[in-house]
mmCIF file of C-alpha atoms and ligand atoms in Angstrom:
data_model
loop_
_atom_site.group_PDB
_atom_site.id
_atom_site.type_symbol
_atom_site.label_atom_id
_atom_site.label_comp_id
_atom_site.label_asym_id
_atom_site.label_seq_id
_atom_site.Cartn_x
_atom_site.Cartn_y
_atom_site.Cartn_z
ATOM 1 C CA MET A 1 109.431 79.218 105.529
ATOM 2 C CA ILE A 2 111.675 80.253 107.139
ATOM 3 C CA CYS A 3 110.447 81.117 110.294
ATOM 4 C CA ASP A 4 111.351 84.521 112.535
ATOM 5 C CA PHE A 5 113.138 82.365 114.937
ATOM 6 C CA GLN A 6 115.806 80.883 112.929
ATOM 7 C CA VAL A 7 115.666 84.972 110.422
ATOM 8 C CA SER A 8 119.013 84.945 113.468
ATOM 9 C CA SER A 9 121.349 82.042 112.202
ATOM 10 C CA LEU A 10 120.745 83.571 108.413
ATOM 11 C CA GLN A 11 123.729 85.996 107.358
ATOM 12 C CA PHE A 12 122.815 89.190 106.154
ATOM 13 C CA PRO A 13 124.621 92.830 107.259
ATOM 14 C CA LEU A 14 123.205 93.360 110.697
ATOM 15 C CA THR A 15 123.060 90.899 112.000
ATOM 16 C CA SER A 16 127.041 89.672 110.143
ATOM 17 C CA LYS A 17 129.244 92.677 112.107
ATOM 18 C CA ARG A 18 126.709 93.284 115.125
ATOM 19 C CA SER A 19 126.095 90.335 118.583
ATOM 20 C CA LYS A 20 122.267 89.370 118.297
ATOM 21 C CA THR A 21 120.725 90.936 121.402
ATOM 22 C CA ALA A 22 122.861 94.665 119.997
ATOM 23 C CA ILE A 23 121.044 95.668 117.046
ATOM 24 C CA THR A 24 122.456 99.310 115.731
ATOM 25 C CA SER A 25 120.436 101.817 113.864
ATOM 26 C CA LEU A 26 120.853 101.775 110.365
ATOM 27 C CA GLN A 27 122.620 105.542 110.518
ATOM 28 C CA LEU A 28 120.954 105.475 106.216
ATOM 29 C CA PRO A 29 124.204 108.455 103.247
ATOM 30 C CA TYR A 30 121.534 110.962 103.844
ATOM 31 C CA ASN A 31 121.663 112.623 100.563
ATOM 32 C CA ASN A 32 117.830 115.021 100.958
ATOM 33 C CA MET A 33 116.276 111.861 99.065
ATOM 34 C CA ILE A 34 113.935 111.133 101.407
ATOM 35 C CA GLU A 35 113.273 115.163 102.529
ATOM 36 C CA SER A 36 112.189 116.302 98.615
ATOM 37 C CA LEU A 37 109.561 113.625 99.167
ATOM 38 C CA VAL A 38 107.852 114.955 102.314
ATOM 39 C CA ARG A 39 105.211 117.019 101.964
ATOM 40 C CA LYS A 40 105.552 120.633 103.190
ATOM 41 C CA ASN A 41 103.056 120.837 105.682
ATOM 42 C CA ILE A 42 104.725 117.817 107.198
ATOM 43 C CA GLN A 43 108.645 118.986 106.776
ATOM 44 C CA GLN A 44 107.229 121.820 108.551
ATOM 45 C CA LEU A 45 104.838 119.737 111.945
ATOM 46 C CA LYS A 46 105.805 121.130 114.668
ATOM 47 C CA PRO A 47 104.598 117.738 116.404
ATOM 48 C CA TYR A 48 102.123 117.070 119.726
ATOM 49 C CA SER A 49 104.301 116.754 122.241
ATOM 50 C CA SER A 50 102.466 115.049 125.019
ATOM 51 C CA ALA A 51 102.774 114.139 128.663
ATOM 52 C CA ARG A 52 105.152 111.340 128.163
ATOM 53 C CA ASP A 53 107.262 112.296 125.439
ATOM 54 C CA GLU A 54 108.374 115.508 127.359
ATOM 55 C CA TYR A 55 109.268 113.344 130.278
ATOM 56 C CA LYS A 56 110.536 109.522 129.504
ATOM 57 C CA GLY A 57 112.880 108.922 133.351
ATOM 58 C CA LYS A 58 112.072 106.000 134.864
ATOM 59 C CA THR A 59 112.797 107.183 138.166
ATOM 60 C CA ALA A 60 110.147 109.415 138.949
ATOM 61 C CA SER A 61 106.982 107.873 141.332
ATOM 62 C CA VAL A 62 104.502 110.589 142.001
ATOM 63 C CA PHE A 63 102.823 112.069 138.266
ATOM 64 C CA LEU A 64 100.652 114.655 138.213
ATOM 65 C CA ASP A 65 101.479 115.115 134.450
ATOM 66 C CA ALA A 66 98.435 113.891 132.107
ATOM 67 C CA ASN A 67 95.311 114.714 133.841
ATOM 68 C CA GLU A 68 95.006 111.397 134.247
ATOM 69 C CA ASN A 69 92.803 109.791 137.065
ATOM 70 C CA PRO A 70 95.410 108.101 140.152
ATOM 71 C CA TYR A 71 92.985 105.584 140.210
ATOM 72 C CA GLY A 72 92.241 102.667 139.159
ATOM 73 C CA SER A 73 96.512 101.296 138.603
ATOM 74 C CA PRO A 74 97.803 100.325 135.785
ATOM 75 C CA LEU A 75 95.415 100.887 133.178
ATOM 76 C CA ASN A 76 94.469 104.618 134.740
ATOM 77 C CA ARG A 77 97.975 105.653 132.972
ATOM 78 C CA TYR A 78 99.048 106.327 129.507
ATOM 79 C CA PRO A 79 101.129 103.682 127.030
ATOM 80 C CA ASP A 80 104.467 105.153 125.629
ATOM 81 C CA PRO A 81 103.827 106.480 123.065
ATOM 82 C CA LEU A 82 107.469 104.802 121.650
ATOM 83 C CA GLN A 83 106.371 101.623 123.040
ATOM 84 C CA GLU A 84 110.097 101.638 123.510
ATOM 85 C CA GLU A 85 109.935 98.304 125.511
ATOM 86 C CA LEU A 86 108.307 96.554 122.802
ATOM 87 C CA LYS A 87 109.973 97.601 120.064
ATOM 88 C CA ARG A 88 113.330 95.841 121.878
ATOM 89 C CA LYS A 89 111.540 92.566 122.485
ATOM 90 C CA ILE A 90 110.245 93.141 118.603
ATOM 91 C CA ALA A 91 114.133 94.059 116.732
ATOM 92 C CA GLU A 92 115.796 90.778 118.089
ATOM 93 C CA VAL A 93 113.425 88.545 117.288
ATOM 94 C CA LYS A 94 112.756 90.180 113.749
ATOM 95 C CA GLN A 95 116.140 91.213 113.343
ATOM 96 C CA VAL A 96 115.487 94.950 112.760
ATOM 97 C CA PRO A 97 117.471 97.692 115.566
ATOM 98 C CA ALA A 98 114.855 99.155 117.297
ATOM 99 C CA GLU A 99 115.656 103.062 115.535
ATOM 100 C CA ASN A 100 113.819 101.223 112.529
ATOM 101 C CA ILE A 101 110.655 100.032 113.834
ATOM 102 C CA PHE A 102 107.579 101.563 113.917
ATOM 103 C CA LEU A 103 104.417 100.121 115.199
ATOM 104 C CA GLY A 104 101.147 100.812 114.869
ATOM 105 C CA ASN A 105 97.049 100.021 115.097
ATOM 106 C CA GLY A 106 97.658 97.262 112.008
ATOM 107 C CA SER A 107 99.660 98.028 109.035
ATOM 108 C CA ASP A 108 96.199 99.295 108.110
ATOM 109 C CA GLU A 109 97.614 102.519 110.575
ATOM 110 C CA ALA A 110 101.206 102.355 108.467
ATOM 111 C CA ILE A 111 99.241 102.056 104.594
ATOM 112 C CA ASP A 112 97.335 105.483 105.981
ATOM 113 C CA LEU A 113 100.642 107.062 107.231
ATOM 114 C CA VAL A 114 102.739 107.323 104.240
ATOM 115 C CA PHE A 115 100.591 108.728 102.803
ATOM 116 C CA ARG A 116 99.336 111.562 104.778
ATOM 117 C CA VAL A 117 103.431 111.977 105.333
ATOM 118 C CA PHE A 118 104.320 112.127 101.732
ATOM 119 C CA CYS A 119 102.218 112.874 98.683
ATOM 120 C CA GLU A 120 100.606 115.876 98.640
ATOM 121 C CA PRO A 121 96.275 115.404 97.363
ATOM 122 C CA ARG A 122 95.344 115.815 94.459
ATOM 123 C CA ILE A 123 99.237 116.949 93.141
ATOM 124 C CA ASP A 124 100.749 113.362 93.703
ATOM 125 C CA ASN A 125 99.664 109.679 92.775
ATOM 126 C CA VAL A 126 101.495 106.201 93.921
ATOM 127 C CA VAL A 127 101.207 103.231 91.516
ATOM 128 C CA ALA A 128 100.154 99.413 92.877
ATOM 129 C CA ILE A 129 99.957 96.288 91.596
ATOM 130 C CA ASP A 130 96.469 94.960 90.141
ATOM 131 C CA PRO A 131 94.877 93.475 91.844
ATOM 132 C CA THR A 132 96.451 93.688 95.643
ATOM 133 C CA TYR A 133 94.963 94.539 99.239
ATOM 134 C CA GLY A 134 92.118 96.847 99.388
ATOM 135 C CA MET A 135 93.431 99.345 101.272
ATOM 136 C CA TYR A 136 96.049 100.555 99.480
ATOM 137 C CA GLU A 137 93.890 101.888 96.781
ATOM 138 C CA VAL A 138 91.822 103.427 99.493
ATOM 139 C CA CYS A 139 93.884 104.975 101.891
ATOM 140 C CA ALA A 140 94.716 106.840 98.326
ATOM 141 C CA ASN A 141 90.348 107.684 97.905
ATOM 142 C CA ILE A 142 90.623 108.785 101.046
ATOM 143 C CA ASN A 143 93.846 111.502 100.713
ATOM 144 C CA ASP A 144 92.594 111.920 97.879
ATOM 145 C CA VAL A 145 96.239 110.804 96.543
ATOM 146 C CA GLU A 146 95.818 109.302 92.774
ATOM 147 C CA TYR A 147 95.165 105.834 92.295
ATOM 148 C CA ARG A 148 97.347 104.289 89.438
ATOM 149 C CA LYS A 149 97.136 100.127 88.967
ATOM 150 C CA VAL A 150 99.414 97.557 87.048
ATOM 151 C CA ALA A 151 98.109 94.814 85.784
ATOM 152 C CA LEU A 152 99.970 91.804 87.086
ATOM 153 C CA ASP A 153 100.686 88.763 83.983
ATOM 154 C CA GLU A 154 99.177 85.163 83.596
ATOM 155 C CA HIS A 155 101.091 84.050 86.101
ATOM 156 C CA PHE A 156 100.487 86.865 89.551
ATOM 157 C CA GLN A 157 103.779 87.660 88.466
ATOM 158 C CA ILE A 158 104.582 91.859 86.936
ATOM 159 C CA LYS A 159 108.506 93.518 85.758
ATOM 160 C CA ALA A 160 110.103 96.376 87.323
ATOM 161 C CA GLU A 161 109.876 98.495 83.708
ATOM 162 C CA GLN A 162 105.524 98.571 83.519
ATOM 163 C CA LEU A 163 105.382 100.167 86.604
ATOM 164 C CA LEU A 164 108.247 102.211 86.639
ATOM 165 C CA LYS A 165 107.080 103.260 82.757
ATOM 166 C CA ALA A 166 103.502 103.917 85.230
ATOM 167 C CA CYS A 167 105.537 106.563 86.758
ATOM 168 C CA ASP A 168 105.584 110.425 86.389
ATOM 169 C CA GLN A 169 107.818 112.968 88.257
ATOM 170 C CA HIS A 170 104.508 113.385 91.192
ATOM 171 C CA THR A 171 104.565 109.361 91.370
ATOM 172 C CA LYS A 172 105.748 109.380 95.551
ATOM 173 C CA LEU A 173 105.234 105.916 96.141
ATOM 174 C CA ILE A 174 104.898 101.828 95.100
ATOM 175 C CA PHE A 175 103.311 100.162 96.712
ATOM 176 C CA LEU A 176 104.000 95.919 96.572
ATOM 177 C CA CYS A 177 102.485 93.102 98.175
ATOM 178 C CA SER A 178 104.216 89.854 98.778
ATOM 179 C CA PRO A 179 102.845 87.418 99.055
ATOM 180 C CA ASN A 180 100.485 88.659 97.956
ATOM 181 C CA ASN A 181 96.648 89.552 98.398
ATOM 182 C CA PRO A 182 94.920 87.973 96.919
ATOM 183 C CA THR A 183 96.606 86.049 94.560
ATOM 184 C CA GLY A 184 98.065 84.800 97.040
ATOM 185 C CA ASN A 185 102.047 83.992 95.275
ATOM 186 C CA ASP A 186 105.288 85.657 95.944
ATOM 187 C CA ILE A 187 106.878 88.864 93.773
ATOM 188 C CA CYS A 188 109.475 87.432 91.981
ATOM 189 C CA ARG A 189 112.129 88.754 93.532
ATOM 190 C CA GLU A 190 114.911 90.620 91.044
ATOM 191 C CA GLU A 191 111.944 92.174 89.985
ATOM 192 C CA ILE A 192 111.502 94.542 93.453
ATOM 193 C CA VAL A 193 115.354 94.446 93.821
ATOM 194 C CA LYS A 194 114.793 96.385 90.535
ATOM 195 C CA VAL A 195 112.349 98.982 90.929
ATOM 196 C CA ILE A 196 113.649 99.276 95.426
ATOM 197 C CA GLU A 197 116.501 100.781 93.162
ATOM 198 C CA GLN A 198 115.724 101.770 90.377
ATOM 199 C CA PHE A 199 112.133 104.520 91.936
ATOM 200 C CA ARG A 200 113.397 108.103 92.876
ATOM 201 C CA GLY A 201 110.288 107.420 95.592
ATOM 202 C CA ILE A 202 109.616 105.042 98.293
ATOM 203 C CA VAL A 203 109.135 101.764 97.837
ATOM 204 C CA ILE A 204 106.114 100.033 100.038
ATOM 205 C CA VAL A 205 107.073 95.955 100.426
ATOM 206 C CA ASP A 206 104.034 94.658 102.636
ATOM 207 C CA GLU A 207 105.317 90.837 104.047
ATOM 208 C CA ALA A 208 102.251 90.030 105.764
ATOM 209 C CA TYR A 209 102.252 87.111 105.154
ATOM 210 C CA SER A 210 106.388 85.844 104.442
ATOM 211 C CA ASP A 211 106.229 84.162 107.662
ATOM 212 C CA PHE A 212 104.663 81.819 105.341
ATOM 213 C CA SER A 213 106.850 82.236 102.132
ATOM 214 C CA GLU A 214 110.380 80.964 101.810
ATOM 215 C CA GLN A 215 111.293 83.664 100.160
ATOM 216 C CA ARG A 216 114.386 86.401 101.988
ATOM 217 C CA PRO A 217 112.082 89.049 103.522
ATOM 218 C CA PHE A 218 112.329 92.589 102.167
ATOM 219 C CA ARG A 219 113.107 94.083 105.627
ATOM 220 C CA LEU A 220 116.545 92.386 106.385
ATOM 221 C CA ASP A 221 117.785 94.726 103.575
ATOM 222 C CA LEU A 222 116.554 97.764 105.365
ATOM 223 C CA GLY A 223 120.729 98.764 105.381
ATOM 224 C CA LYS A 224 120.703 98.467 101.435
ATOM 225 C CA TYR A 225 117.970 101.134 100.077
ATOM 226 C CA GLU A 226 117.237 104.243 102.252
ATOM 227 C CA ASN A 227 113.452 104.484 99.989
ATOM 228 C CA LEU A 228 111.713 101.233 102.261
ATOM 229 C CA ILE A 229 109.631 100.493 103.837
ATOM 230 C CA VAL A 230 108.883 96.544 104.636
ATOM 231 C CA TYR A 231 105.103 96.040 106.324
ATOM 232 C CA ASN A 232 104.734 92.814 108.972
ATOM 233 C CA THR A 233 102.140 92.382 111.379
ATOM 234 C CA PHE A 234 100.588 90.320 114.110
ATOM 235 C CA SER A 235 97.777 89.639 112.109
ATOM 236 C CA LYS A 236 98.205 86.223 110.217
ATOM 237 C CA ALA A 237 102.066 83.945 111.118
ATOM 238 C CA TYR A 238 101.565 85.684 114.798
ATOM 239 C CA GLY A 239 97.886 84.423 115.308
ATOM 240 C CA HIS A 240 97.137 87.906 117.147
ATOM 241 C CA ALA A 241 94.454 89.594 114.783
ATOM 242 C CA ALA A 242 92.665 91.350 117.908
ATOM 243 C CA ILE A 243 94.595 93.169 119.184
ATOM 244 C CA ARG A 244 95.432 95.874 115.967
ATOM 245 C CA LEU A 245 99.480 95.428 116.348
ATOM 246 C CA GLY A 246 101.294 95.848 112.896
ATOM 247 C CA MET A 247 105.367 97.153 111.628
ATOM 248 C CA ALA A 248 107.398 98.981 109.404
ATOM 249 C CA PHE A 249 110.589 99.049 108.789
ATOM 250 C CA ALA A 250 112.531 101.012 107.053
ATOM 251 C CA SER A 251 114.973 104.074 108.099
ATOM 252 C CA THR A 252 115.665 106.247 111.060
ATOM 253 C CA GLU A 253 114.211 108.730 108.611
ATOM 254 C CA ILE A 254 111.393 107.862 107.586
ATOM 255 C CA ILE A 255 110.018 105.882 111.196
ATOM 256 C CA ALA A 256 110.712 110.078 112.439
ATOM 257 C CA LEU A 257 108.245 111.427 110.271
ATOM 258 C CA PHE A 258 105.974 108.334 110.644
ATOM 259 C CA ASN A 259 106.445 108.914 114.739
ATOM 260 C CA LYS A 260 105.754 112.812 113.852
ATOM 261 C CA VAL A 261 102.377 112.303 112.452
ATOM 262 C CA LYS A 262 101.114 109.647 114.221
ATOM 263 C CA TYR A 263 98.578 109.593 116.663
ATOM 264 C CA PRO A 264 100.409 110.810 119.875
ATOM 265 C CA TYR A 265 99.678 107.224 121.843
ATOM 266 C CA ASN A 266 98.376 104.877 118.404
ATOM 267 C CA VAL A 267 98.737 101.376 121.000
ATOM 268 C CA ASN A 268 96.940 100.804 123.269
ATOM 269 C CA GLU A 269 98.689 99.691 126.383
ATOM 270 C CA LEU A 270 96.533 96.083 126.639
ATOM 271 C CA THR A 271 97.835 95.912 123.194
ATOM 272 C CA GLN A 272 101.854 96.619 124.548
ATOM 273 C CA GLN A 273 100.976 93.815 126.641
ATOM 274 C CA LYS A 274 99.819 91.445 125.216
ATOM 275 C CA ALA A 275 102.604 91.332 122.185
ATOM 276 C CA LYS A 276 105.610 91.371 124.813
ATOM 277 C CA GLU A 277 103.570 88.409 126.668
ATOM 278 C CA LEU A 278 103.030 86.831 123.671
ATOM 279 C CA LEU A 279 107.766 87.552 122.455
ATOM 280 C CA ALA A 280 107.558 85.939 125.410
ATOM 281 C CA GLU A 281 107.180 82.702 125.781
ATOM 282 C CA GLY A 282 109.314 82.845 122.142
ATOM 283 C CA MET A 283 108.992 81.482 119.103
ATOM 284 C CA SER A 284 108.938 77.722 118.919
ATOM 285 C CA LYS A 285 104.894 77.512 119.182
ATOM 286 C CA ILE A 286 104.265 79.780 116.561
ATOM 287 C CA CYS A 287 106.269 78.317 114.596
ATOM 288 C CA GLN A 288 104.436 75.298 114.793
ATOM 289 C CA ARG A 289 101.275 76.604 114.111
ATOM 290 C CA ILE A 290 102.892 78.132 110.758
ATOM 291 C CA ASN A 291 104.233 74.299 109.559
ATOM 292 C CA LEU A 292 100.846 73.480 110.943
ATOM 293 C CA ILE A 293 98.910 75.929 107.927
ATOM 294 C CA LEU A 294 101.483 75.039 106.018
ATOM 295 C CA ASP A 295 101.308 71.137 106.097
ATOM 296 C CA GLU A 296 97.063 71.411 105.852
ATOM 297 C CA ARG A 297 97.867 73.945 102.521
ATOM 298 C CA THR A 298 99.246 71.806 100.975
ATOM 299 C CA THR A 299 96.511 69.273 101.389
ATOM 300 C CA VAL A 300 93.660 70.997 101.389
ATOM 301 C CA MET A 301 95.159 72.839 97.900
ATOM 302 C CA GLN A 302 95.139 69.648 96.155
ATOM 303 C CA ALA A 303 92.156 68.963 97.386
ATOM 304 C CA PHE A 304 90.715 71.345 96.639
ATOM 305 C CA ALA A 305 92.254 70.370 93.323
ATOM 306 C CA GLN A 306 90.495 67.379 93.348
ATOM 307 C CA LEU A 307 86.404 69.185 93.420
ATOM 308 C CA PRO A 308 84.119 68.128 90.322
ATOM 309 C CA LEU A 309 83.962 72.671 90.401
ATOM 310 C CA CYS A 310 87.603 73.687 90.986
ATOM 311 C CA GLU A 311 88.718 74.780 87.397
ATOM 312 C CA GLN A 312 92.194 75.823 88.585
ATOM 313 C CA VAL A 313 94.251 75.964 91.799
ATOM 314 C CA TYR A 314 97.107 78.732 91.976
ATOM 315 C CA PRO A 315 100.959 78.348 93.364
ATOM 316 C CA SER A 316 100.337 79.610 96.608
ATOM 317 C CA ASN A 317 103.505 80.713 98.989
ATOM 318 C CA ALA A 318 100.482 82.260 101.936
ATOM 319 C CA ASN A 319 98.197 80.851 103.993
ATOM 320 C CA PHE A 320 95.769 81.108 101.587
ATOM 321 C CA PHE A 321 94.724 80.226 98.304
ATOM 322 C CA LEU A 322 93.270 81.046 94.896
ATOM 323 C CA ALA A 323 90.762 78.533 93.233
ATOM 324 C CA LYS A 324 89.092 79.630 89.885
ATOM 325 C CA VAL A 325 85.767 78.103 89.715
ATOM 326 C CA SER A 326 82.886 77.038 88.306
ATOM 327 C CA ASP A 327 80.773 79.881 89.573
ATOM 328 C CA ALA A 328 82.463 82.109 92.404
ATOM 329 C CA ASN A 329 79.127 83.585 93.569
ATOM 330 C CA ARG A 330 76.443 80.363 93.558
ATOM 331 C CA ILE A 331 79.526 78.240 94.605
ATOM 332 C CA TYR A 332 80.335 81.074 97.382
ATOM 333 C CA ASN A 333 76.289 81.485 98.701
ATOM 334 C CA TYR A 334 76.066 77.246 99.596
ATOM 335 C CA LEU A 335 79.334 77.780 101.349
ATOM 336 C CA VAL A 336 76.918 81.281 103.920
ATOM 337 C CA ASP A 337 74.141 78.032 103.834
ATOM 338 C CA LYS A 338 76.552 76.008 105.632
ATOM 339 C CA GLY A 339 77.617 79.054 107.573
ATOM 340 C CA ILE A 340 81.435 78.375 106.153
ATOM 341 C CA ILE A 341 82.964 82.298 105.265
ATOM 342 C CA VAL A 342 84.872 82.247 101.858
ATOM 343 C CA ARG A 343 86.092 85.269 100.740
ATOM 344 C CA ASN A 344 83.990 85.831 96.771
ATOM 345 C CA ARG A 345 86.723 87.241 94.942
ATOM 346 C CA ASN A 346 84.326 87.156 91.278
ATOM 347 C CA SER A 347 84.735 90.800 90.908
ATOM 348 C CA VAL A 348 87.918 91.439 91.357
ATOM 349 C CA HIS A 349 90.630 91.903 88.341
ATOM 350 C CA LEU A 350 91.613 88.925 86.651
ATOM 351 C CA CYS A 351 89.954 86.828 89.533
ATOM 352 C CA GLY A 352 87.385 86.317 87.744
ATOM 353 C CA ASN A 353 84.942 83.585 89.646
ATOM 354 C CA CYS A 354 87.812 82.669 92.128
ATOM 355 C CA LEU A 355 88.453 82.590 95.703
ATOM 356 C CA ARG A 356 90.009 83.091 98.425
ATOM 357 C CA VAL A 357 90.367 80.449 100.330
ATOM 358 C CA THR A 358 91.819 80.713 104.402
ATOM 359 C CA ILE A 359 93.937 77.221 105.601
ATOM 360 C CA GLY A 360 92.130 76.909 108.645
ATOM 361 C CA THR A 361 91.823 73.941 111.252
ATOM 362 C CA LYS A 362 91.601 70.893 109.473
ATOM 363 C CA GLU A 363 88.312 69.941 111.432
ATOM 364 C CA GLU A 364 87.817 73.484 109.665
ATOM 365 C CA ASN A 365 89.369 72.328 106.623
ATOM 366 C CA THR A 366 87.971 68.698 106.496
ATOM 367 C CA GLN A 367 84.114 71.231 106.554
ATOM 368 C CA LEU A 368 84.918 72.908 104.141
ATOM 369 C CA LEU A 369 86.230 70.269 101.511
ATOM 370 C CA SER A 370 83.314 67.703 102.235
ATOM 371 C CA ALA A 371 80.547 70.616 101.635
ATOM 372 C CA LEU A 372 81.731 70.775 97.588
ATOM 373 C CA ARG A 373 82.489 67.560 97.268
ATOM 374 C CA VAL A 374 78.584 67.429 97.562
ATOM 375 C CA TYR A 375 77.075 71.307 95.208
ATOM 376 C CA LYS A 376 75.240 70.432 93.644
ATOM 377 C CA PRO A 377 76.327 72.646 90.319
HETATM 378 N N1 PMP B 401 98.286 93.674 104.649
HETATM 379 C C1 PMP B 401 98.184 92.728 103.782
HETATM 380 C C2 PMP B 401 98.349 92.176 102.495
HETATM 381 C C3 PMP B 401 96.103 92.218 104.750
HETATM 382 O O1 PMP B 401 96.296 91.497 103.879
HETATM 383 C C4 PMP B 401 96.015 92.568 105.631
HETATM 384 C C5 PMP B 401 95.087 92.462 105.807
HETATM 385 N N2 PMP B 401 94.404 91.095 105.485
HETATM 386 C C6 PMP B 401 96.868 93.676 106.225
HETATM 387 C C7 PMP B 401 98.606 94.154 105.454
HETATM 388 C C8 PMP B 401 96.101 93.998 106.626
HETATM 389 O O2 PMP B 401 96.315 93.598 108.142
HETATM 390 P P1 PMP B 401 96.234 94.650 109.862
HETATM 391 O O3 PMP B 401 95.441 93.458 110.717
HETATM 392 O O4 PMP B 401 97.956 94.497 110.316
HETATM 393 O O5 PMP B 401 96.646 95.800 109.954
#
């Protein structure tokens, strides 16, 4: 596991030349590639300009510009539309310049935005590994964009050339998720690099679970690739799914496009405050909890593999694992009756008779294993 606070001591282009606090933005060589991928209506879009976009100074004390209610401070005021203070804090932790960060209402917002910015409905298409996180396909369908699936192999890996073969001149995006959901494994880094280097479109690497993996996060290599977008979230390792805060890391050109299309006040004030409080506490509690989950992952996976109902436990680099069992539907329902909910992935491609199990607390994991030990087929 590479915790975010340890990342700052690693050697990579962003920090090797710059101090930890003064991370400057990644201005990539501009060669029109990103612009040529953007939908015409988005290129031409004149974005909504909110009251707080127009006045950004700090000195004013009388705000009569946004039709807010003067009573009920502090939640009577609209939040910072670009979440600048929060981004500066995230920049330090994630070691990505604030200018290269987009914040959204969960990473699900950033997943939807990438379609709205780049994909022309009924003309463009996107390519993704299969199986993977379901929202990529849902967002493709909502945006009326063809979604092309390329099956993972029996080790849940993919070769870059297979993904590239599925592309044509209308392919705008390739979705990769590493560690992948629901399979739990890291996708081979060299293959991801090949895709980023060879595809003349946008490559999304969803790193929602990267804090549970030892693989070097791709966000640290943003400076090398103008066509890379990396997603991350407060919902998993940071333990704050309820505040709905997702991150996208990308070139300043792509971040500007996301900001142009997003809702004006997409991250509410309570979320911004809570995230700042969390980061102000420092990373040690978060890292301790990640380590607890990783220790439990080892214990639970070993115990699960010993269960008579278990046929295979697949390797995991995430806070969950996938396991093939004798009868996923029946075991799922048996657990529901006992008040224990896992994710039944039986109907997912390559995941027949598979359950996806999130690592819980020691007590929760013990309850799961105890229930499964007395299961009668
Ligand atoms: N990406 C992946 C791979 C996920 O599994 C999930 C949620 N399960 C998300 C993104 C969504 O994250 P968020 O809570 O930030 O919307």
